[in-house]
Amino acid sequence: MKKVLLLGASGSIGSQTLDIIKKYPEEFELVGFSVGKNIEKAKEIISSFKEVKNVYITSKTNANELKHQYKNIRVFSGKSGLNKLIHQTDFDQCVDALVGFVGLEPAVEVLKKNKILCLANKEALVAGGTLINKLLDEGKGKLYPIDSEHVALAKCLSKCDIKDVKSLIITASGGALRNVEISELSKQTPEDALRHPTWKMGAKITIDCATMMNKGFEIIEAYYLYHFPLNKIRVQMHDESLIHSAVELNDGTLIVDYGKPDMHEPIRWAMFEGKSDYKVYFVKALDEFKDCHFHDYDYKRYPCTEIAKQALLEGASKMIALNAANETAVNRFLNHEIGFLDIAKFVGKKVEKQKLIRQPSLSQIKRIDKNARKVN
Ligand code: NDP
Ligand code: MG
């Protein structure tokens, strides 16, 4: 039985993680969790999971309400509250399903405690990939990704010899605006960009899918997780999100992870540390999957992916700026303060301006992040 700490329990990945914990009561027990603002969800989780001992909620007022209602539960809040939750909870495995940069420090703390980290929060790897890999090299902590493409790659890579691999193929749906004429993109509203064709997810990642910054982030994730250079990681546009990613071998064989788009499966894979059953397919060409449609990646339509690739080529501090500027721009777009195409413009400028630091410490990462968020 593993004791699980779940960060971001009120979100899309968080809720699906709760489903997995419920489905396997012999394997997992929820001992602590965090929410941001959603106090109703916090109460619901406390009522359903009787082993919960520690909870984090952002505001002090909400924390006081929970403390008053649940006398046997410790409630943390405020800036240092997430760290306290991690250090004062007795857990084996942490699922980090926070969204944005706020997910990095908890990921670092979990690895410093030599625990198992199931990481949905891709921003942690984008902004802190070098630091996270250093902690993994030096400590006993373990990392399992939750992002579906990276779970797919792990499954495919487990079925071959690394020296036979020619490239990693990351599939991309193209997001909500994939069929909109490029000349019309500037007029797209947040509501338009939030209508993802194949996945139901939190707002921030759904916008990242529309700009395909998400695919840029996933290239960076693949780089840090599997240690392949950028020229061996390629993007394949694929409409239905049935192929989650693939590995191409030197002899032309493709190893493919194919199945319905449902995040429960990658979450389950990560929580079972890759030891659960799964199936991959060996084919000669992707179009052997008759229900799948493919297109070429169009870099003009998706400047954010290109900016992310360039940041990866340059080094760590550029990726921190990339992530921070993107968070700011996406929030402003969601608040109707800037247009859709302004996201790429803002991020591109911030990345360009950022001074290069290749191996920043956590405090340097925080400083760079803070600066790159500034609007002017
Ligand atoms: P959601 O927006 O649905 O959930 C985010 C969670 O983080 C919520 O619990 C939210 O709390 C909490 N949160 C947000 N800001 C803060 C903060 N400042 N302090 C504390 N908690 C906070 O996001 P998703 O579940 O969609 O995504 C989570 C992560 O997983 C992201 O990094 C995303 O890129 C990645 N991912 C998501 C996928 C998906 O299918 N959704 C697929 C692959 C990766 P509250 O709502 O209570 O305020
Ligand atoms: Mg993904």
CSV table of C-alpha atoms and ligand atoms in Angstrom, one decimal:
chain,number,residue,atom,x,y,z
A,1,MET,CA,0.0,0.0,0.0
A,2,LYS,CA,1.4,3.4,-1.0
A,3,LYS,CA,0.7,6.6,0.8
A,4,VAL,CA,-0.2,9.2,-1.7
A,5,LEU,CA,0.1,13.0,-1.5
A,6,LEU,CA,-1.9,14.7,-4.3
A,7,LEU,CA,-1.1,18.3,-5.3
A,8,GLY,CA,-3.7,20.1,-7.4
A,9,ALA,CA,-6.5,17.7,-6.3
A,10,SER,CA,-9.3,20.0,-7.5
A,11,GLY,CA,-8.0,20.1,-11.1
A,12,SER,CA,-8.6,18.0,-14.2
A,13,ILE,CA,-5.6,15.6,-13.5
A,14,GLY,CA,-6.2,15.8,-9.8
A,15,SER,CA,-9.8,14.6,-10.1
A,16,GLN,CA,-8.7,11.7,-12.4
A,17,THR,CA,-6.0,10.8,-9.9
A,18,LEU,CA,-8.6,10.5,-7.2
A,19,ASP,CA,-10.5,8.1,-9.5
A,20,ILE,CA,-7.4,5.9,-9.7
A,21,ILE,CA,-6.9,6.0,-5.9
A,22,LYS,CA,-10.6,4.9,-5.5
A,23,LYS,CA,-10.3,2.2,-8.1
A,24,TYR,CA,-7.3,0.6,-6.4
A,25,PRO,CA,-7.9,0.8,-2.7
A,26,GLU,CA,-5.4,-2.1,-2.0
A,27,GLU,CA,-2.6,-0.2,-3.7
A,28,PHE,CA,-3.1,3.5,-2.8
A,29,GLU,CA,-4.3,5.5,0.2
A,30,LEU,CA,-4.6,9.3,0.0
A,31,VAL,CA,-2.9,10.8,3.1
A,32,GLY,CA,-2.8,14.5,2.0
A,33,PHE,CA,-3.7,16.8,-0.8
A,34,SER,CA,-3.7,20.4,-1.9
A,35,VAL,CA,-6.3,22.6,-3.7
A,36,GLY,CA,-5.9,26.3,-4.7
A,37,LYS,CA,-9.2,28.1,-4.2
A,38,ASN,CA,-11.8,25.3,-4.4
A,39,ILE,CA,-12.9,24.8,-0.8
A,40,GLU,CA,-16.0,22.8,-1.8
A,41,LYS,CA,-13.9,20.3,-3.6
A,42,ALA,CA,-11.6,20.1,-0.5
A,43,LYS,CA,-14.5,19.3,1.7
A,44,GLU,CA,-15.8,16.7,-0.7
A,45,ILE,CA,-12.4,15.0,-0.8
A,46,ILE,CA,-12.0,15.0,3.0
A,47,SER,CA,-15.4,13.3,3.3
A,48,SER,CA,-14.6,10.6,0.7
A,49,PHE,CA,-11.0,9.8,1.7
A,50,LYS,CA,-10.9,9.0,5.4
A,51,GLU,CA,-7.1,8.6,5.7
A,52,VAL,CA,-6.4,12.2,4.8
A,53,LYS,CA,-4.5,13.9,7.5
A,54,ASN,CA,-3.0,17.0,5.9
A,55,VAL,CA,-4.5,19.6,3.5
A,56,TYR,CA,-3.3,22.7,1.8
A,57,ILE,CA,-5.5,25.5,0.6
A,58,THR,CA,-4.2,28.9,-0.7
A,59,SER,CA,-6.1,31.4,1.4
A,60,LYS,CA,-5.9,31.7,5.2
A,61,THR,CA,-9.6,32.4,5.5
A,62,ASN,CA,-10.5,29.2,3.7
A,63,ALA,CA,-7.9,27.3,5.8
A,64,ASN,CA,-9.5,28.6,9.0
A,65,GLU,CA,-12.9,27.4,7.8
A,66,LEU,CA,-11.5,23.9,7.1
A,67,LYS,CA,-9.7,23.9,10.5
A,68,HIS,CA,-12.9,24.7,12.3
A,69,GLN,CA,-14.9,22.1,10.5
A,70,TYR,CA,-12.3,19.2,10.6
A,71,LYS,CA,-10.6,19.1,14.0
A,72,ASN,CA,-8.5,16.1,13.2
A,73,ILE,CA,-6.9,17.5,10.0
A,74,ARG,CA,-3.9,19.8,9.8
A,75,VAL,CA,-4.5,22.6,7.3
A,76,PHE,CA,-1.7,24.6,5.7
A,77,SER,CA,-2.0,27.8,3.7
A,78,GLY,CA,-0.1,30.7,2.3
A,79,LYS,CA,3.2,31.0,0.6
A,80,SER,CA,5.2,28.4,2.4
A,81,GLY,CA,2.2,26.1,3.0
A,82,LEU,CA,2.9,23.7,0.1
A,83,ASN,CA,6.4,23.1,1.4
A,84,LYS,CA,5.0,22.5,4.9
A,85,LEU,CA,2.5,20.1,3.5
A,86,ILE,CA,5.3,18.1,1.8
A,87,HIS,CA,7.6,18.1,4.8
A,88,GLN,CA,4.9,17.3,7.4
A,89,THR,CA,3.0,14.5,5.6
A,90,ASP,CA,4.2,10.9,5.8
A,91,PHE,CA,3.9,9.8,2.1
A,92,ASP,CA,5.6,7.5,-0.4
A,93,GLN,CA,4.4,9.0,-3.6
A,94,CYS,CA,3.5,12.5,-4.7
A,95,VAL,CA,1.3,13.3,-7.7
A,96,ASP,CA,2.2,16.9,-8.8
A,97,ALA,CA,-0.9,18.0,-10.7
A,98,LEU,CA,-0.5,21.7,-10.0
A,99,VAL,CA,-0.6,24.0,-13.0
A,100,GLY,CA,2.2,26.4,-13.8
A,101,PHE,CA,5.5,27.4,-12.2
A,102,VAL,CA,4.0,26.9,-8.7
A,103,GLY,CA,4.5,23.1,-9.3
A,104,LEU,CA,8.3,23.3,-9.6
A,105,GLU,CA,9.3,23.8,-6.0
A,106,PRO,CA,7.1,21.0,-4.6
A,107,ALA,CA,8.6,18.7,-7.3
A,108,VAL,CA,12.1,19.6,-6.1
A,109,GLU,CA,11.2,19.1,-2.4
A,110,VAL,CA,9.6,15.7,-3.1
A,111,LEU,CA,12.8,14.6,-4.9
A,112,LYS,CA,15.0,16.0,-2.1
A,113,LYS,CA,13.0,13.7,0.2
A,114,ASN,CA,13.9,10.8,-2.1
A,115,LYS,CA,10.3,10.0,-2.7
A,116,ILE,CA,8.4,8.9,-5.9
A,117,LEU,CA,7.2,11.9,-8.0
A,118,CYS,CA,4.5,11.4,-10.5
A,119,LEU,CA,4.7,14.6,-12.5
A,120,ALA,CA,1.8,16.0,-14.5
A,121,ASN,CA,3.1,19.6,-14.0
A,122,LYS,CA,5.2,19.9,-17.2
A,123,GLU,CA,6.1,23.5,-16.3
A,124,ALA,CA,8.4,22.0,-13.6
A,125,LEU,CA,10.5,20.3,-16.2
A,126,VAL,CA,10.5,23.3,-18.6
A,127,ALA,CA,11.6,25.8,-15.9
A,128,GLY,CA,13.7,23.4,-13.8
A,129,GLY,CA,14.7,20.4,-16.0
A,130,THR,CA,18.5,20.7,-15.2
A,131,LEU,CA,17.8,21.0,-11.5
A,132,ILE,CA,15.4,18.1,-11.5
A,133,ASN,CA,17.8,15.8,-13.4
A,134,LYS,CA,20.6,16.7,-11.0
A,135,LEU,CA,18.4,15.7,-8.0
A,136,LEU,CA,17.5,12.5,-9.8
A,137,ASP,CA,21.2,11.7,-10.5
A,138,GLU,CA,22.4,12.5,-7.0
A,139,GLY,CA,19.5,11.2,-4.9
A,140,LYS,CA,17.2,8.2,-4.6
A,141,GLY,CA,14.0,10.0,-5.7
A,142,LYS,CA,12.2,8.7,-8.8
A,143,LEU,CA,10.3,10.5,-11.5
A,144,TYR,CA,7.4,9.2,-13.6
A,145,PRO,CA,5.8,11.5,-16.1
A,146,ILE,CA,2.0,11.7,-16.5
A,147,ASP,CA,1.8,13.6,-19.8
A,148,SER,CA,0.3,11.1,-22.2
A,149,GLU,CA,3.0,11.6,-24.9
A,150,HIS,CA,5.8,10.9,-22.4
A,151,VAL,CA,4.1,7.9,-20.9
A,152,ALA,CA,3.6,6.6,-24.5
A,153,LEU,CA,7.3,7.2,-25.2
A,154,ALA,CA,8.3,5.4,-22.0
A,155,LYS,CA,6.1,2.4,-23.0
A,156,CYS,CA,7.6,2.3,-26.6
A,157,LEU,CA,11.2,2.8,-25.4
A,158,SER,CA,10.7,-0.2,-22.9
A,159,LYS,CA,10.2,-2.5,-25.9
A,160,CYS,CA,13.4,-1.7,-27.8
A,161,ASP,CA,17.1,-1.2,-27.4
A,162,ILE,CA,18.0,2.5,-27.0
A,163,LYS,CA,20.8,2.2,-29.5
A,164,ASP,CA,18.3,1.2,-32.2
A,165,VAL,CA,16.2,4.3,-31.8
A,166,LYS,CA,16.3,6.8,-34.7
A,167,SER,CA,13.8,9.3,-33.3
A,168,LEU,CA,11.0,10.1,-30.9
A,169,ILE,CA,7.8,11.0,-32.5
A,170,ILE,CA,5.5,13.2,-30.4
A,171,THR,CA,1.9,13.5,-31.8
A,172,ALA,CA,0.0,16.7,-31.7
A,173,SER,CA,-3.7,17.4,-32.4
A,174,GLY,CA,-3.1,21.1,-33.2
A,175,GLY,CA,-5.6,22.3,-30.6
A,176,ALA,CA,-8.9,24.2,-30.9
A,177,LEU,CA,-7.9,26.5,-33.7
A,178,ARG,CA,-6.2,24.0,-36.0
A,179,ASN,CA,-8.7,24.5,-38.9
A,180,VAL,CA,-8.9,28.3,-38.6
A,181,GLU,CA,-7.2,30.2,-41.5
A,182,ILE,CA,-3.9,31.7,-40.3
A,183,SER,CA,-5.2,35.1,-41.4
A,184,GLU,CA,-8.2,34.7,-39.0
A,185,LEU,CA,-6.1,33.7,-35.9
A,186,SER,CA,-5.8,37.2,-34.6
A,187,LYS,CA,-9.5,37.4,-34.1
A,188,GLN,CA,-9.9,34.3,-32.0
A,189,THR,CA,-11.3,34.7,-28.5
A,190,PRO,CA,-10.4,32.7,-25.4
A,191,GLU,CA,-13.8,30.9,-25.8
A,192,ASP,CA,-12.8,29.8,-29.3
A,193,ALA,CA,-9.3,28.6,-28.2
A,194,LEU,CA,-10.8,26.7,-25.2
A,195,ARG,CA,-12.8,24.3,-27.4
A,196,HIS,CA,-10.2,21.5,-27.7
A,197,PRO,CA,-11.2,18.9,-30.3
A,198,THR,CA,-10.1,15.7,-28.4
A,199,TRP,CA,-9.2,16.4,-24.7
A,200,LYS,CA,-11.0,18.0,-21.8
A,201,MET,CA,-8.4,19.7,-19.6
A,202,GLY,CA,-7.7,22.8,-17.5
A,203,ALA,CA,-7.8,26.2,-19.2
A,204,LYS,CA,-4.1,27.0,-19.2
A,205,ILE,CA,-3.0,23.8,-21.0
A,206,THR,CA,-6.0,24.1,-23.4
A,207,ILE,CA,-4.7,27.5,-24.6
A,208,ASP,CA,-1.2,26.0,-24.7
A,209,CYS,CA,-2.6,23.4,-27.1
A,210,ALA,CA,-4.1,26.1,-29.3
A,211,THR,CA,-0.8,27.9,-29.6
A,212,MET,CA,1.1,24.6,-29.5
A,213,MET,CA,3.4,26.0,-26.8
A,214,ASN,CA,2.2,22.8,-25.2
A,215,LYS,CA,4.1,20.8,-27.9
A,216,GLY,CA,7.2,22.9,-27.4
A,217,PHE,CA,7.0,22.1,-23.7
A,218,GLU,CA,6.6,18.4,-24.5
A,219,ILE,CA,9.7,18.5,-26.7
A,220,ILE,CA,11.6,20.0,-23.7
A,221,GLU,CA,10.0,17.3,-21.4
A,222,ALA,CA,11.1,14.5,-23.7
A,223,TYR,CA,14.6,16.0,-23.8
A,224,TYR,CA,15.0,16.0,-20.1
A,225,LEU,CA,13.2,12.7,-19.5
A,226,TYR,CA,14.8,10.6,-22.2
A,227,HIS,CA,18.0,12.4,-23.0
A,228,PHE,CA,17.5,12.7,-26.8
A,229,PRO,CA,18.8,15.8,-28.6
A,230,LEU,CA,16.3,18.1,-30.3
A,231,ASN,CA,17.1,16.8,-33.8
A,232,LYS,CA,15.9,13.3,-32.8
A,233,ILE,CA,12.6,14.5,-31.4
A,234,ARG,CA,9.9,15.3,-34.0
A,235,VAL,CA,6.3,16.4,-34.0
A,236,GLN,CA,3.6,14.5,-36.0
A,237,MET,CA,0.3,16.2,-36.5
A,238,HIS,CA,-2.5,13.7,-35.9
A,239,ASP,CA,-6.2,14.6,-35.7
A,240,GLU,CA,-7.8,12.1,-33.4
A,241,SER,CA,-5.3,11.8,-30.5
A,242,LEU,CA,-5.5,8.0,-30.7
A,243,ILE,CA,-1.8,7.6,-31.2
A,244,HIS,CA,-0.2,9.1,-28.1
A,245,SER,CA,3.3,9.0,-29.5
A,246,ALA,CA,5.8,6.6,-31.2
A,247,VAL,CA,9.4,5.6,-31.4
A,248,GLU,CA,11.1,5.2,-34.8
A,249,LEU,CA,13.9,2.6,-35.1
A,250,ASN,CA,16.9,2.7,-37.5
A,251,ASP,CA,15.4,-0.1,-39.5
A,252,GLY,CA,12.2,1.9,-40.2
A,253,THR,CA,10.0,0.0,-37.6
A,254,LEU,CA,7.7,2.2,-35.6
A,255,ILE,CA,6.7,1.3,-32.1
A,256,VAL,CA,3.3,2.9,-31.4
A,257,ASP,CA,1.2,3.6,-28.3
A,258,TYR,CA,-2.4,3.6,-29.6
A,259,GLY,CA,-5.6,3.8,-27.6
A,260,LYS,CA,-8.5,6.1,-26.7
A,261,PRO,CA,-7.6,9.6,-25.3
A,262,ASP,CA,-8.2,9.2,-21.6
A,263,MET,CA,-5.7,10.6,-19.0
A,264,HIS,CA,-6.7,7.9,-16.5
A,265,GLU,CA,-4.3,5.5,-18.3
A,266,PRO,CA,-1.1,7.6,-18.1
A,267,ILE,CA,-1.9,8.5,-14.5
A,268,ARG,CA,-2.4,4.8,-13.7
A,269,TRP,CA,0.9,3.9,-15.5
A,270,ALA,CA,2.8,6.6,-13.5
A,271,MET,CA,1.3,5.6,-10.1
A,272,PHE,CA,2.2,2.0,-10.7
A,273,GLU,CA,5.8,3.1,-11.6
A,274,GLY,CA,5.5,1.8,-15.1
A,275,LYS,CA,4.9,-1.8,-13.8
A,276,SER,CA,1.3,-2.2,-14.9
A,277,ASP,CA,0.2,-4.0,-18.1
A,278,TYR,CA,0.3,-2.2,-21.4
A,279,LYS,CA,0.4,-2.9,-25.1
A,280,VAL,CA,2.3,-1.3,-27.9
A,281,TYR,CA,2.1,-1.9,-31.7
A,282,PHE,CA,4.9,-2.6,-34.1
A,283,VAL,CA,4.2,-1.2,-37.6
A,284,LYS,CA,6.0,-0.1,-40.8
A,285,ALA,CA,4.0,3.1,-41.3
A,286,LEU,CA,1.6,5.1,-39.1
A,287,ASP,CA,-1.2,5.0,-41.7
A,288,GLU,CA,-1.6,1.3,-40.9
A,289,PHE,CA,-3.9,2.8,-38.3
A,290,LYS,CA,-7.0,3.3,-40.5
A,291,ASP,CA,-8.9,5.5,-38.1
A,292,CYS,CA,-6.1,8.0,-37.8
A,293,HIS,CA,-5.4,11.0,-40.0
A,294,PHE,CA,-2.0,12.8,-40.2
A,295,HIS,CA,-0.7,16.1,-41.5
A,296,ASP,CA,2.7,17.9,-41.7
A,297,TYR,CA,3.6,20.2,-38.9
A,298,ASP,CA,3.3,23.8,-40.0
A,299,TYR,CA,5.8,26.0,-38.2
A,300,LYS,CA,4.3,29.2,-39.5
A,301,ARG,CA,1.0,28.4,-37.8
A,302,TYR,CA,2.7,27.6,-34.5
A,303,PRO,CA,5.5,30.1,-33.7
A,304,CYS,CA,5.3,29.2,-30.0
A,305,THR,CA,6.6,25.7,-30.7
A,306,GLU,CA,9.5,27.2,-32.6
A,307,ILE,CA,10.3,29.7,-29.8
A,308,ALA,CA,10.3,26.8,-27.3
A,309,LYS,CA,12.7,24.7,-29.5
A,310,GLN,CA,15.1,27.7,-29.8
A,311,ALA,CA,15.0,28.2,-26.0
A,312,LEU,CA,15.9,24.5,-25.5
A,313,LEU,CA,18.8,24.9,-27.9
A,314,GLU,CA,20.1,27.9,-26.0
A,315,GLY,CA,19.8,26.8,-22.4
A,316,ALA,CA,18.0,26.7,-19.0
A,317,SER,CA,17.4,30.4,-18.3
A,318,LYS,CA,15.8,30.8,-21.7
A,319,MET,CA,13.3,28.0,-20.9
A,320,ILE,CA,12.5,29.7,-17.5
A,321,ALA,CA,11.7,32.9,-19.3
A,322,LEU,CA,9.7,31.0,-21.9
A,323,ASN,CA,7.5,29.4,-19.2
A,324,ALA,CA,7.1,32.5,-17.2
A,325,ALA,CA,6.3,34.8,-20.1
A,326,ASN,CA,3.9,32.2,-21.5
A,327,GLU,CA,2.0,32.0,-18.2
A,328,THR,CA,1.6,35.7,-18.1
A,329,ALA,CA,0.5,35.9,-21.7
A,330,VAL,CA,-2.0,33.1,-21.4
A,331,ASN,CA,-3.5,34.7,-18.3
A,332,ARG,CA,-3.8,38.0,-20.1
A,333,PHE,CA,-5.3,36.3,-23.2
A,334,LEU,CA,-7.9,34.5,-20.9
A,335,ASN,CA,-8.7,37.9,-19.4
A,336,HIS,CA,-9.3,39.4,-22.8
A,337,GLU,CA,-6.4,41.8,-22.3
A,338,ILE,CA,-4.4,40.7,-25.3
A,339,GLY,CA,-5.1,38.9,-28.6
A,340,PHE,CA,-4.3,35.3,-29.5
A,341,LEU,CA,-1.2,36.1,-31.6
A,342,ASP,CA,0.2,38.4,-28.9
A,343,ILE,CA,1.0,35.4,-26.8
A,344,ALA,CA,3.8,34.3,-29.2
A,345,LYS,CA,5.0,37.9,-29.6
A,346,PHE,CA,5.3,38.5,-25.9
A,347,VAL,CA,7.0,35.2,-25.2
A,348,GLY,CA,9.4,35.6,-28.1
A,349,LYS,CA,10.5,39.0,-26.8
A,350,LYS,CA,11.0,37.8,-23.2
A,351,VAL,CA,13.1,34.8,-24.3
A,352,GLU,CA,15.2,36.9,-26.6
A,353,LYS,CA,16.0,39.4,-23.8
A,354,GLN,CA,16.8,36.8,-21.2
A,355,LYS,CA,20.5,36.5,-20.3
A,356,LEU,CA,21.8,32.9,-20.7
A,357,ILE,CA,22.5,30.9,-17.5
A,358,ARG,CA,22.9,27.2,-18.1
A,359,GLN,CA,22.7,25.6,-14.6
A,360,PRO,CA,20.6,27.9,-12.4
A,361,SER,CA,19.9,27.1,-8.8
A,362,LEU,CA,16.4,27.2,-7.4
A,363,SER,CA,16.8,30.7,-6.2
A,364,GLN,CA,18.1,31.9,-9.6
A,365,ILE,CA,15.2,30.1,-11.3
A,366,LYS,CA,12.8,32.0,-9.1
A,367,ARG,CA,14.4,35.3,-9.8
A,368,ILE,CA,14.4,34.7,-13.6
A,369,ASP,CA,10.8,33.6,-13.4
A,370,LYS,CA,9.8,36.7,-11.5
A,371,ASN,CA,11.5,39.1,-14.0
A,372,ALA,CA,10.2,37.4,-17.1
A,373,ARG,CA,6.6,37.8,-15.8
A,374,LYS,CA,6.8,41.6,-15.9
A,375,VAL,CA,4.5,43.1,-18.5
A,376,ASN,CA,6.7,46.1,-19.2
B,1,NDP,P1,-6.3,22.5,-13.8
B,1,NDP,O1,-6.3,23.9,-14.0
B,1,NDP,O2,-7.5,21.7,-14.1
B,1,NDP,O3,-5.9,22.2,-12.2
B,1,NDP,C1,-4.8,22.9,-11.6
B,1,NDP,C2,-4.8,22.6,-10.1
B,1,NDP,O4,-3.7,23.4,-9.5
B,1,NDP,C3,-6.0,22.9,-9.4
B,1,NDP,O5,-6.2,22.0,-8.3
B,1,NDP,C4,-5.8,24.3,-8.8
B,1,NDP,O6,-6.5,24.6,-7.7
B,1,NDP,C5,-4.3,24.2,-8.5
B,1,NDP,N1,-3.6,25.5,-8.5
B,1,NDP,C6,-3.6,26.4,-9.4
B,1,NDP,N2,-2.8,27.4,-9.1
B,1,NDP,C7,-2.4,27.2,-7.8
B,1,NDP,C8,-1.6,27.9,-6.8
B,1,NDP,N3,-1.1,29.1,-7.1
B,1,NDP,N4,-1.4,27.3,-5.6
B,1,NDP,C9,-1.9,26.1,-5.3
B,1,NDP,N5,-2.7,25.4,-6.2
B,1,NDP,C10,-2.9,25.9,-7.4
B,1,NDP,O7,-5.0,21.9,-14.6
B,1,NDP,P2,-4.8,20.5,-15.2
B,1,NDP,O8,-5.2,19.4,-14.3
B,1,NDP,O9,-5.4,20.5,-16.6
B,1,NDP,O10,-3.3,20.4,-15.4
B,1,NDP,C11,-2.4,20.2,-14.3
B,1,NDP,C12,-1.0,20.0,-14.9
B,1,NDP,O11,-0.9,18.8,-15.7
B,1,NDP,C13,-0.5,21.1,-15.9
B,1,NDP,O12,0.8,21.4,-15.7
B,1,NDP,C14,-0.8,20.6,-17.3
B,1,NDP,O13,0.0,21.1,-18.3
B,1,NDP,C15,-0.5,19.1,-17.0
B,1,NDP,N6,-1.2,18.2,-17.9
B,1,NDP,C16,-2.6,18.2,-17.9
B,1,NDP,C17,-3.3,17.3,-18.8
B,1,NDP,C18,-4.8,17.2,-18.7
B,1,NDP,O14,-5.4,16.4,-19.4
B,1,NDP,N7,-5.5,18.1,-18.0
B,1,NDP,C19,-2.6,16.4,-19.7
B,1,NDP,C20,-1.2,16.5,-19.6
B,1,NDP,C21,-0.5,17.3,-18.7
B,1,NDP,P3,-8.0,25.3,-7.7
B,1,NDP,O15,-8.7,24.9,-8.9
B,1,NDP,O16,-8.6,24.8,-6.4
B,1,NDP,O17,-7.8,26.8,-7.6
B,2,MG,MG,0.5,15.9,-23.5
